[in-house]
């Protein structure tokens, strides 16, 4: 009786809709794959994809590729976001330099970064360095824009308090600026993480012999459709997991953060977010 | 006399309408910071030009900026750019029309059926952050290596922000406006067309702007990766031929096109708001 009521409590109408939607999509996929409407092998049955997914997960080479992709994304993210926070603080704190350079940052942020891959490959070569550079580049723009936006929403009183204590620049950054702009900065970093992974994957797809992107394109070129689907599912799952973990990691830092104004400012960033 | 009065009356509003834009432009142009920013960009290009010309940096890695910029004005390149723009923007326009046709009814459905809205809003947000362009190998296999795949991939990336914004737009229409419509005994359809849709237009337009940018970026990305289509192909084609100056010229051209489009769309959004 108790378990029945717990089950009813868990199975809310919203969850019921979600489950029904997944079932409908799976049935539609199954029917389409056996309908003969598409060429044979183009759309494998869900069960075949599940089998390919399991066999992929049992391959040690998958974890090597996964490790390489995550390493490239992590290094690119650290380099890109460190540069971005420095540039964002510099431009945020100086009206003159902000007016001089912010338009260029916004212009570059709205562009498809993938077209810079030839330059990145020419400068950094075809190895791991070019993937790190692409990841850093993809991270740089959303984090810079969020840092500038976060700086501009800092309460002037806080800055005045810091100045009245004659804090030097390093202390102003550590004690006033960064704590006051934590939320918009965290939104920017969150976006930066997603961009770093997408940046690495796009560079790996364009040219690489290792990494998840290279694995995906290798299967696709060999017309191994079930494994292509499987790798894609793994990539989506990894991206979602990294995003979720990063959000969890940020929570303790945001617990004591009081200002909510930055959230709205940082949301304007979505315009600058570029998928590739 | 009356004609003179009419003429001056006609002219006056036109002067008033154009002056704020002009004064804003003049104010921006007169800002020393803008000159400084421009001077730094020119100085950096000058330094790169000198480094490359003096062989400190190989021309096989970085093209002379003067060559890359001059390439933009060659008649052959201009013709190709025009054709590429026509093709890419044609694909973007087709994808955008599809997105609007699908997303606005979908947003309205999610607004009218809040339980479905609650069920799907998390999924939509997750899809918004997902690397949708990675799906292109699958659709290349299913649809083929043609323009339909490019349109579909543009559509898949752009439809999500429009659905999210359309739902938000309908949800934030003031209840008072809808009640006024009901007090006039308007049908549901009339309330939608005459009250809900006009009231939600600014927010929907923000979604369309995002959708347009996502669509353009995804289509250019896939054009680059599969060496097909318009603007993206211009870059990849030159890169694979190892035409370094041409690659830089093509990158500059694509950058200029996307920046211009972005500026136009931002201006349009401000006008709608």
PDB file of C-alpha atoms in Angstrom, chain A residues 11-258:
ATOM      1  CA  UNK A  11       4.607   9.095 -11.278  1.00  0.00           C
ATOM      2  CA  UNK A  12       3.462  12.702 -11.568  1.00  0.00           C
ATOM      3  CA  UNK A  13       1.614  13.792 -14.738  1.00  0.00           C
ATOM      4  CA  UNK A  14       4.783  15.538 -15.940  1.00  0.00           C
ATOM      5  CA  UNK A  15       6.828  12.324 -15.552  1.00  0.00           C
ATOM      6  CA  UNK A  16       4.054  10.361 -17.263  1.00  0.00           C
ATOM      7  CA  UNK A  17       4.254  12.708 -20.266  1.00  0.00           C
ATOM      8  CA  UNK A  18       8.034  12.371 -20.373  1.00  0.00           C
ATOM      9  CA  UNK A  19       7.907   8.570 -20.262  1.00  0.00           C
ATOM     10  CA  UNK A  20       5.138   8.440 -22.891  1.00  0.00           C
ATOM     11  CA  UNK A  21       7.129  10.786 -25.148  1.00  0.00           C
ATOM     12  CA  UNK A  22      10.239   8.607 -24.909  1.00  0.00           C
ATOM     13  CA  UNK A  23       8.165   5.496 -25.662  1.00  0.00           C
ATOM     14  CA  UNK A  24       6.438   7.148 -28.626  1.00  0.00           C
ATOM     15  CA  UNK A  25       9.807   8.284 -30.028  1.00  0.00           C
ATOM     16  CA  UNK A  26      11.304   4.805 -29.618  1.00  0.00           C
ATOM     17  CA  UNK A  27       8.296   3.153 -31.291  1.00  0.00           C
ATOM     18  CA  UNK A  28       8.404   5.714 -34.130  1.00  0.00           C
ATOM     19  CA  UNK A  29      12.145   5.050 -34.550  1.00  0.00           C
ATOM     20  CA  UNK A  30      11.578   1.267 -34.599  1.00  0.00           C
ATOM     21  CA  UNK A  31       8.720   1.535 -37.113  1.00  0.00           C
ATOM     22  CA  UNK A  32      10.683   3.879 -39.380  1.00  0.00           C
ATOM     23  CA  UNK A  33      13.740   1.638 -39.316  1.00  0.00           C
ATOM     24  CA  UNK A  34      11.729  -1.426 -40.398  1.00  0.00           C
ATOM     25  CA  UNK A  35       9.380   0.424 -42.741  1.00  0.00           C
ATOM     26  CA  UNK A  36      11.684   0.284 -45.750  1.00  0.00           C
ATOM     27  CA  UNK A  37      11.166   4.009 -46.370  1.00  0.00           C
ATOM     28  CA  UNK A  38      14.883   4.618 -45.892  1.00  0.00           C
ATOM     29  CA  UNK A  39      17.816   2.762 -47.449  1.00  0.00           C
ATOM     30  CA  UNK A  40      18.817  -0.380 -45.603  1.00  0.00           C
ATOM     31  CA  UNK A  41      21.221   0.272 -42.741  1.00  0.00           C
ATOM     32  CA  UNK A  42      20.708   4.051 -42.763  1.00  0.00           C
ATOM     33  CA  UNK A  43      18.535   3.999 -39.669  1.00  0.00           C
ATOM     34  CA  UNK A  44      19.407   1.010 -37.454  1.00  0.00           C
ATOM     35  CA  UNK A  45      16.850  -0.351 -34.997  1.00  0.00           C
ATOM     36  CA  UNK A  46      17.050   0.946 -31.418  1.00  0.00           C
ATOM     37  CA  UNK A  47      18.136  -2.484 -30.206  1.00  0.00           C
ATOM     38  CA  UNK A  48      21.069  -2.530 -32.655  1.00  0.00           C
ATOM     39  CA  UNK A  49      22.152   0.893 -31.394  1.00  0.00           C
ATOM     40  CA  UNK A  50      21.885  -0.328 -27.803  1.00  0.00           C
ATOM     41  CA  UNK A  51      24.086  -3.334 -28.650  1.00  0.00           C
ATOM     42  CA  UNK A  52      26.620  -1.029 -30.369  1.00  0.00           C
ATOM     43  CA  UNK A  53      26.535   1.273 -27.333  1.00  0.00           C
ATOM     44  CA  UNK A  54      27.279  -1.608 -24.957  1.00  0.00           C
ATOM     45  CA  UNK A  55      30.124  -2.930 -27.117  1.00  0.00           C
ATOM     46  CA  UNK A  56      31.543   0.619 -27.427  1.00  0.00           C
ATOM     47  CA  UNK A  57      31.467   1.005 -23.655  1.00  0.00           C
ATOM     48  CA  UNK A  58      33.430  -2.253 -23.321  1.00  0.00           C
ATOM     49  CA  UNK A  59      36.218  -1.060 -25.646  1.00  0.00           C
ATOM     50  CA  UNK A  60      39.306   0.312 -23.831  1.00  0.00           C
ATOM     51  CA  UNK A  61      40.071   2.568 -26.823  1.00  0.00           C
ATOM     52  CA  UNK A  62      36.865   4.522 -26.123  1.00  0.00           C
ATOM     53  CA  UNK A  63      38.206   5.592 -22.756  1.00  0.00           C
ATOM     54  CA  UNK A  64      41.520   6.669 -24.319  1.00  0.00           C
ATOM     55  CA  UNK A  65      39.610   8.828 -26.821  1.00  0.00           C
ATOM     56  CA  UNK A  66      37.350  10.139 -24.072  1.00  0.00           C
ATOM     57  CA  UNK A  67      40.356  10.984 -21.891  1.00  0.00           C
ATOM     58  CA  UNK A  68      42.081  12.843 -24.734  1.00  0.00           C
ATOM     59  CA  UNK A  69      38.962  14.863 -25.565  1.00  0.00           C
ATOM     60  CA  UNK A  70      38.374  15.753 -21.914  1.00  0.00           C
ATOM     61  CA  UNK A  71      42.053  16.653 -21.418  1.00  0.00           C
ATOM     62  CA  UNK A  72      42.042  18.956 -24.461  1.00  0.00           C
ATOM     63  CA  UNK A  73      38.781  20.556 -23.348  1.00  0.00           C
ATOM     64  CA  UNK A  74      39.986  20.998 -19.757  1.00  0.00           C
ATOM     65  CA  UNK A  75      43.324  22.602 -20.687  1.00  0.00           C
ATOM     66  CA  UNK A  76      41.622  24.820 -23.271  1.00  0.00           C
ATOM     67  CA  UNK A  77      38.985  25.814 -20.750  1.00  0.00           C
ATOM     68  CA  UNK A  78      41.560  26.740 -18.083  1.00  0.00           C
ATOM     69  CA  UNK A  79      43.701  28.751 -20.513  1.00  0.00           C
ATOM     70  CA  UNK A  80      40.727  30.399 -22.241  1.00  0.00           C
ATOM     71  CA  UNK A  81      38.847  31.293 -19.070  1.00  0.00           C
ATOM     72  CA  UNK A  82      41.963  32.595 -17.252  1.00  0.00           C
ATOM     73  CA  UNK A  83      42.692  34.898 -20.194  1.00  0.00           C
ATOM     74  CA  UNK A  84      39.032  35.841 -20.448  1.00  0.00           C
ATOM     75  CA  UNK A  85      38.703  36.773 -16.769  1.00  0.00           C
ATOM     76  CA  UNK A  86      41.867  38.892 -16.971  1.00  0.00           C
ATOM     77  CA  UNK A  87      40.684  40.669 -20.136  1.00  0.00           C
ATOM     78  CA  UNK A  88      37.136  41.008 -18.765  1.00  0.00           C
ATOM     79  CA  UNK A  89      38.357  42.597 -15.531  1.00  0.00           C
ATOM     80  CA  UNK A  90      40.628  44.941 -17.467  1.00  0.00           C
ATOM     81  CA  UNK A  91      37.903  46.054 -19.871  1.00  0.00           C
ATOM     82  CA  UNK A  92      35.265  46.138 -17.144  1.00  0.00           C
ATOM     83  CA  UNK A  93      37.321  48.405 -14.911  1.00  0.00           C
ATOM     84  CA  UNK A  94      38.307  50.851 -17.638  1.00  0.00           C
ATOM     85  CA  UNK A  95      35.574  52.660 -19.546  1.00  0.00           C
ATOM     86  CA  UNK A  96      38.038  53.897 -22.155  1.00  0.00           C
ATOM     87  CA  UNK A  97      39.451  50.482 -23.045  1.00  0.00           C
ATOM     88  CA  UNK A  98      35.963  48.948 -22.873  1.00  0.00           C
ATOM     89  CA  UNK A  99      34.657  51.416 -25.441  1.00  0.00           C
ATOM     90  CA  UNK A 100      37.759  50.788 -27.549  1.00  0.00           C
ATOM     91  CA  UNK A 101      37.781  46.985 -27.613  1.00  0.00           C
ATOM     92  CA  UNK A 102      34.380  45.653 -26.535  1.00  0.00           C
ATOM     93  CA  UNK A 103      32.819  46.061 -30.020  1.00  0.00           C
ATOM     94  CA  UNK A 104      35.555  43.817 -31.479  1.00  0.00           C
ATOM     95  CA  UNK A 105      34.976  41.182 -28.800  1.00  0.00           C
ATOM     96  CA  UNK A 106      31.223  41.176 -29.446  1.00  0.00           C
ATOM     97  CA  UNK A 107      31.807  41.023 -33.200  1.00  0.00           C
ATOM     98  CA  UNK A 108      34.203  38.079 -32.916  1.00  0.00           C
ATOM     99  CA  UNK A 109      31.948  36.337 -30.393  1.00  0.00           C
ATOM    100  CA  UNK A 110      29.029  36.288 -32.816  1.00  0.00           C
ATOM    101  CA  UNK A 111      31.031  34.592 -35.563  1.00  0.00           C
ATOM    102  CA  UNK A 112      31.235  30.884 -36.388  1.00  0.00           C
ATOM    103  CA  UNK A 113      34.596  30.101 -34.754  1.00  0.00           C
ATOM    104  CA  UNK A 114      35.000  26.979 -36.850  1.00  0.00           C
ATOM    105  CA  UNK A 115      36.135  29.095 -39.814  1.00  0.00           C
ATOM    106  CA  UNK A 116      39.280  29.951 -37.813  1.00  0.00           C
ATOM    107  CA  UNK A 117      40.292  26.288 -37.755  1.00  0.00           C
ATOM    108  CA  UNK A 118      42.577  26.632 -40.818  1.00  0.00           C
ATOM    109  CA  UNK A 119      44.498  29.418 -39.035  1.00  0.00           C
ATOM    110  CA  UNK A 120      44.650  27.359 -35.833  1.00  0.00           C
ATOM    111  CA  UNK A 121      45.892  24.292 -37.742  1.00  0.00           C
ATOM    112  CA  UNK A 122      48.508  26.384 -39.576  1.00  0.00           C
ATOM    113  CA  UNK A 123      49.780  28.009 -36.395  1.00  0.00           C
ATOM    114  CA  UNK A 124      49.514  25.148 -33.881  1.00  0.00           C
ATOM    115  CA  UNK A 125      49.807  22.118 -36.186  1.00  0.00           C
ATOM    116  CA  UNK A 126      47.464  19.153 -36.429  1.00  0.00           C
ATOM    117  CA  UNK A 127      48.200  17.653 -33.017  1.00  0.00           C
ATOM    118  CA  UNK A 128      46.680  18.114 -29.600  1.00  0.00           C
ATOM    119  CA  UNK A 129      47.814  21.776 -29.391  1.00  0.00           C
ATOM    120  CA  UNK A 130      45.405  22.916 -32.098  1.00  0.00           C
ATOM    121  CA  UNK A 131      42.461  21.270 -30.284  1.00  0.00           C
ATOM    122  CA  UNK A 132      43.462  22.981 -27.042  1.00  0.00           C
ATOM    123  CA  UNK A 133      43.748  26.295 -28.898  1.00  0.00           C
ATOM    124  CA  UNK A 134      40.283  25.850 -30.435  1.00  0.00           C
ATOM    125  CA  UNK A 135      38.854  24.974 -27.046  1.00  0.00           C
ATOM    126  CA  UNK A 136      40.500  28.045 -25.461  1.00  0.00           C
ATOM    127  CA  UNK A 137      39.158  30.237 -28.253  1.00  0.00           C
ATOM    128  CA  UNK A 138      35.622  28.888 -27.858  1.00  0.00           C
ATOM    129  CA  UNK A 139      35.797  29.451 -24.088  1.00  0.00           C
ATOM    130  CA  UNK A 140      37.315  32.928 -24.272  1.00  0.00           C
ATOM    131  CA  UNK A 141      34.411  34.914 -25.744  1.00  0.00           C
ATOM    132  CA  UNK A 142      31.456  33.919 -23.528  1.00  0.00           C
ATOM    133  CA  UNK A 143      33.594  34.178 -20.382  1.00  0.00           C
ATOM    134  CA  UNK A 144      34.991  37.597 -21.368  1.00  0.00           C
ATOM    135  CA  UNK A 145      31.533  38.966 -22.113  1.00  0.00           C
ATOM    136  CA  UNK A 146      30.124  37.607 -18.843  1.00  0.00           C
ATOM    137  CA  UNK A 147      33.070  39.012 -16.869  1.00  0.00           C
ATOM    138  CA  UNK A 148      32.539  42.479 -18.364  1.00  0.00           C
ATOM    139  CA  UNK A 149      28.769  42.248 -17.752  1.00  0.00           C
ATOM    140  CA  UNK A 150      29.415  41.015 -14.206  1.00  0.00           C
ATOM    141  CA  UNK A 151      31.865  43.818 -13.494  1.00  0.00           C
ATOM    142  CA  UNK A 152      29.413  46.460 -14.704  1.00  0.00           C
ATOM    143  CA  UNK A 153      26.699  45.263 -12.309  1.00  0.00           C
ATOM    144  CA  UNK A 154      28.917  45.561  -9.187  1.00  0.00           C
ATOM    145  CA  UNK A 155      27.399  47.945  -6.680  1.00  0.00           C
ATOM    146  CA  UNK A 156      29.433  51.177  -6.790  1.00  0.00           C
ATOM    147  CA  UNK A 157      29.204  51.350  -2.962  1.00  0.00           C
ATOM    148  CA  UNK A 158      31.289  48.161  -2.692  1.00  0.00           C
ATOM    149  CA  UNK A 159      33.952  49.633  -4.960  1.00  0.00           C
ATOM    150  CA  UNK A 160      33.938  52.864  -2.935  1.00  0.00           C
ATOM    151  CA  UNK A 161      34.313  50.880   0.301  1.00  0.00           C
ATOM    152  CA  UNK A 162      37.352  49.095  -1.170  1.00  0.00           C
ATOM    153  CA  UNK A 163      38.859  52.401  -2.270  1.00  0.00           C
ATOM    154  CA  UNK A 164      38.213  54.008   1.128  1.00  0.00           C
ATOM    155  CA  UNK A 165      40.336  51.202   2.639  1.00  0.00           C
ATOM    156  CA  UNK A 166      43.065  52.018   0.099  1.00  0.00           C
ATOM    157  CA  UNK A 167      43.072  48.443  -1.216  1.00  0.00           C
ATOM    158  CA  UNK A 168      45.595  47.804  -3.970  1.00  0.00           C
ATOM    159  CA  UNK A 169      44.482  46.364  -7.320  1.00  0.00           C
ATOM    160  CA  UNK A 170      45.166  42.731  -6.401  1.00  0.00           C
ATOM    161  CA  UNK A 171      43.155  43.056  -3.184  1.00  0.00           C
ATOM    162  CA  UNK A 172      40.346  44.909  -4.970  1.00  0.00           C
ATOM    163  CA  UNK A 173      40.077  41.987  -7.427  1.00  0.00           C
ATOM    164  CA  UNK A 174      40.258  39.320  -4.698  1.00  0.00           C
ATOM    165  CA  UNK A 175      38.091  40.972  -2.038  1.00  0.00           C
ATOM    166  CA  UNK A 176      35.653  43.161  -3.966  1.00  0.00           C
ATOM    167  CA  UNK A 177      35.360  42.459  -7.683  1.00  0.00           C
ATOM    168  CA  UNK A 178      35.410  38.650  -7.861  1.00  0.00           C
ATOM    169  CA  UNK A 179      33.030  38.018  -4.888  1.00  0.00           C
ATOM    170  CA  UNK A 180      30.589  40.662  -6.184  1.00  0.00           C
ATOM    171  CA  UNK A 181      30.460  39.228  -9.689  1.00  0.00           C
ATOM    172  CA  UNK A 182      30.408  35.557  -8.782  1.00  0.00           C
ATOM    173  CA  UNK A 183      27.020  34.714 -10.261  1.00  0.00           C
ATOM    174  CA  UNK A 184      27.408  36.229 -13.744  1.00  0.00           C
ATOM    175  CA  UNK A 185      30.932  34.863 -13.858  1.00  0.00           C
ATOM    176  CA  UNK A 186      29.696  31.388 -12.944  1.00  0.00           C
ATOM    177  CA  UNK A 187      27.063  31.562 -15.719  1.00  0.00           C
ATOM    178  CA  UNK A 188      29.809  32.557 -18.153  1.00  0.00           C
ATOM    179  CA  UNK A 189      32.105  29.755 -16.971  1.00  0.00           C
ATOM    180  CA  UNK A 190      29.249  27.268 -17.274  1.00  0.00           C
ATOM    181  CA  UNK A 191      28.759  28.383 -20.850  1.00  0.00           C
ATOM    182  CA  UNK A 192      32.538  28.256 -21.332  1.00  0.00           C
ATOM    183  CA  UNK A 193      32.676  24.590 -20.286  1.00  0.00           C
ATOM    184  CA  UNK A 194      30.053  23.631 -22.871  1.00  0.00           C
ATOM    185  CA  UNK A 195      31.821  25.717 -25.517  1.00  0.00           C
ATOM    186  CA  UNK A 196      35.203  24.152 -24.665  1.00  0.00           C
ATOM    187  CA  UNK A 197      33.875  20.641 -25.295  1.00  0.00           C
ATOM    188  CA  UNK A 198      32.063  21.666 -28.473  1.00  0.00           C
ATOM    189  CA  UNK A 199      35.192  23.498 -29.663  1.00  0.00           C
ATOM    190  CA  UNK A 200      37.378  20.434 -29.168  1.00  0.00           C
ATOM    191  CA  UNK A 201      34.868  18.136 -30.873  1.00  0.00           C
ATOM    192  CA  UNK A 202      34.579  20.417 -33.905  1.00  0.00           C
ATOM    193  CA  UNK A 203      38.389  20.537 -34.251  1.00  0.00           C
ATOM    194  CA  UNK A 204      38.639  16.742 -33.848  1.00  0.00           C
ATOM    195  CA  UNK A 205      35.975  16.237 -36.509  1.00  0.00           C
ATOM    196  CA  UNK A 206      37.829  18.541 -38.902  1.00  0.00           C
ATOM    197  CA  UNK A 207      41.192  16.840 -38.417  1.00  0.00           C
ATOM    198  CA  UNK A 208      42.346  14.369 -35.764  1.00  0.00           C
ATOM    199  CA  UNK A 209      43.300  10.749 -35.362  1.00  0.00           C
ATOM    200  CA  UNK A 210      42.329  10.470 -31.692  1.00  0.00           C
ATOM    201  CA  UNK A 211      39.504  11.791 -29.525  1.00  0.00           C
ATOM    202  CA  UNK A 212      35.741  11.320 -29.524  1.00  0.00           C
ATOM    203  CA  UNK A 213      35.199  13.605 -32.529  1.00  0.00           C
ATOM    204  CA  UNK A 214      37.714  11.628 -34.587  1.00  0.00           C
ATOM    205  CA  UNK A 215      36.083   8.372 -33.458  1.00  0.00           C
ATOM    206  CA  UNK A 216      32.653   9.642 -34.528  1.00  0.00           C
ATOM    207  CA  UNK A 217      33.816  10.702 -37.963  1.00  0.00           C
ATOM    208  CA  UNK A 218      35.809   7.466 -38.441  1.00  0.00           C
ATOM    209  CA  UNK A 219      32.681   5.363 -37.852  1.00  0.00           C
ATOM    210  CA  UNK A 220      30.636   7.652 -40.071  1.00  0.00           C
ATOM    211  CA  UNK A 221      33.172   7.466 -42.931  1.00  0.00           C
ATOM    212  CA  UNK A 222      33.213   3.653 -42.626  1.00  0.00           C
ATOM    213  CA  UNK A 223      29.390   3.609 -42.776  1.00  0.00           C
ATOM    214  CA  UNK A 224      29.272   1.955 -39.358  1.00  0.00           C
ATOM    215  CA  UNK A 225      25.933   3.582 -38.596  1.00  0.00           C
ATOM    216  CA  UNK A 226      25.057   1.814 -35.319  1.00  0.00           C
ATOM    217  CA  UNK A 227      28.423   2.736 -33.801  1.00  0.00           C
ATOM    218  CA  UNK A 228      28.044   6.329 -35.072  1.00  0.00           C
ATOM    219  CA  UNK A 229      24.753   6.555 -33.166  1.00  0.00           C
ATOM    220  CA  UNK A 230      26.406   4.965 -30.117  1.00  0.00           C
ATOM    221  CA  UNK A 231      29.323   7.442 -30.086  1.00  0.00           C
ATOM    222  CA  UNK A 232      26.894  10.309 -30.535  1.00  0.00           C
ATOM    223  CA  UNK A 233      24.888   9.148 -27.523  1.00  0.00           C
ATOM    224  CA  UNK A 234      28.136   8.899 -25.526  1.00  0.00           C
ATOM    225  CA  UNK A 235      29.162  12.437 -26.586  1.00  0.00           C
ATOM    226  CA  UNK A 236      25.779  13.899 -25.589  1.00  0.00           C
ATOM    227  CA  UNK A 237      25.909  12.034 -22.270  1.00  0.00           C
ATOM    228  CA  UNK A 238      29.469  13.209 -21.554  1.00  0.00           C
ATOM    229  CA  UNK A 239      28.597  16.827 -22.397  1.00  0.00           C
ATOM    230  CA  UNK A 240      25.532  16.731 -20.124  1.00  0.00           C
ATOM    231  CA  UNK A 241      27.485  15.054 -17.294  1.00  0.00           C
ATOM    232  CA  UNK A 242      30.374  17.541 -17.447  1.00  0.00           C
ATOM    233  CA  UNK A 243      27.892  20.438 -17.430  1.00  0.00           C
ATOM    234  CA  UNK A 244      26.063  18.946 -14.469  1.00  0.00           C
ATOM    235  CA  UNK A 245      29.268  18.264 -12.519  1.00  0.00           C
ATOM    236  CA  UNK A 246      30.537  21.781 -13.163  1.00  0.00           C
ATOM    237  CA  UNK A 247      27.237  23.201 -11.906  1.00  0.00           C
ATOM    238  CA  UNK A 248      27.534  21.069  -8.759  1.00  0.00           C
ATOM    239  CA  UNK A 249      31.121  22.176  -8.293  1.00  0.00           C
ATOM    240  CA  UNK A 250      30.088  25.825  -8.390  1.00  0.00           C
ATOM    241  CA  UNK A 251      27.257  25.504  -5.871  1.00  0.00           C
ATOM    242  CA  UNK A 252      29.333  25.858  -2.661  1.00  0.00           C
ATOM    243  CA  UNK A 253      30.909  29.046  -4.004  1.00  0.00           C
ATOM    244  CA  UNK A 254      27.538  30.543  -4.853  1.00  0.00           C
ATOM    245  CA  UNK A 255      25.862  29.651  -1.562  1.00  0.00           C
ATOM    246  CA  UNK A 256      26.840  32.889   0.146  1.00  0.00           C
ATOM    247  CA  UNK A 257      26.472  35.030  -2.893  1.00  0.00           C
ATOM    248  CA  UNK A 258      23.706  37.562  -2.334  1.00  0.00           C
TER     249      UNK A 258
END
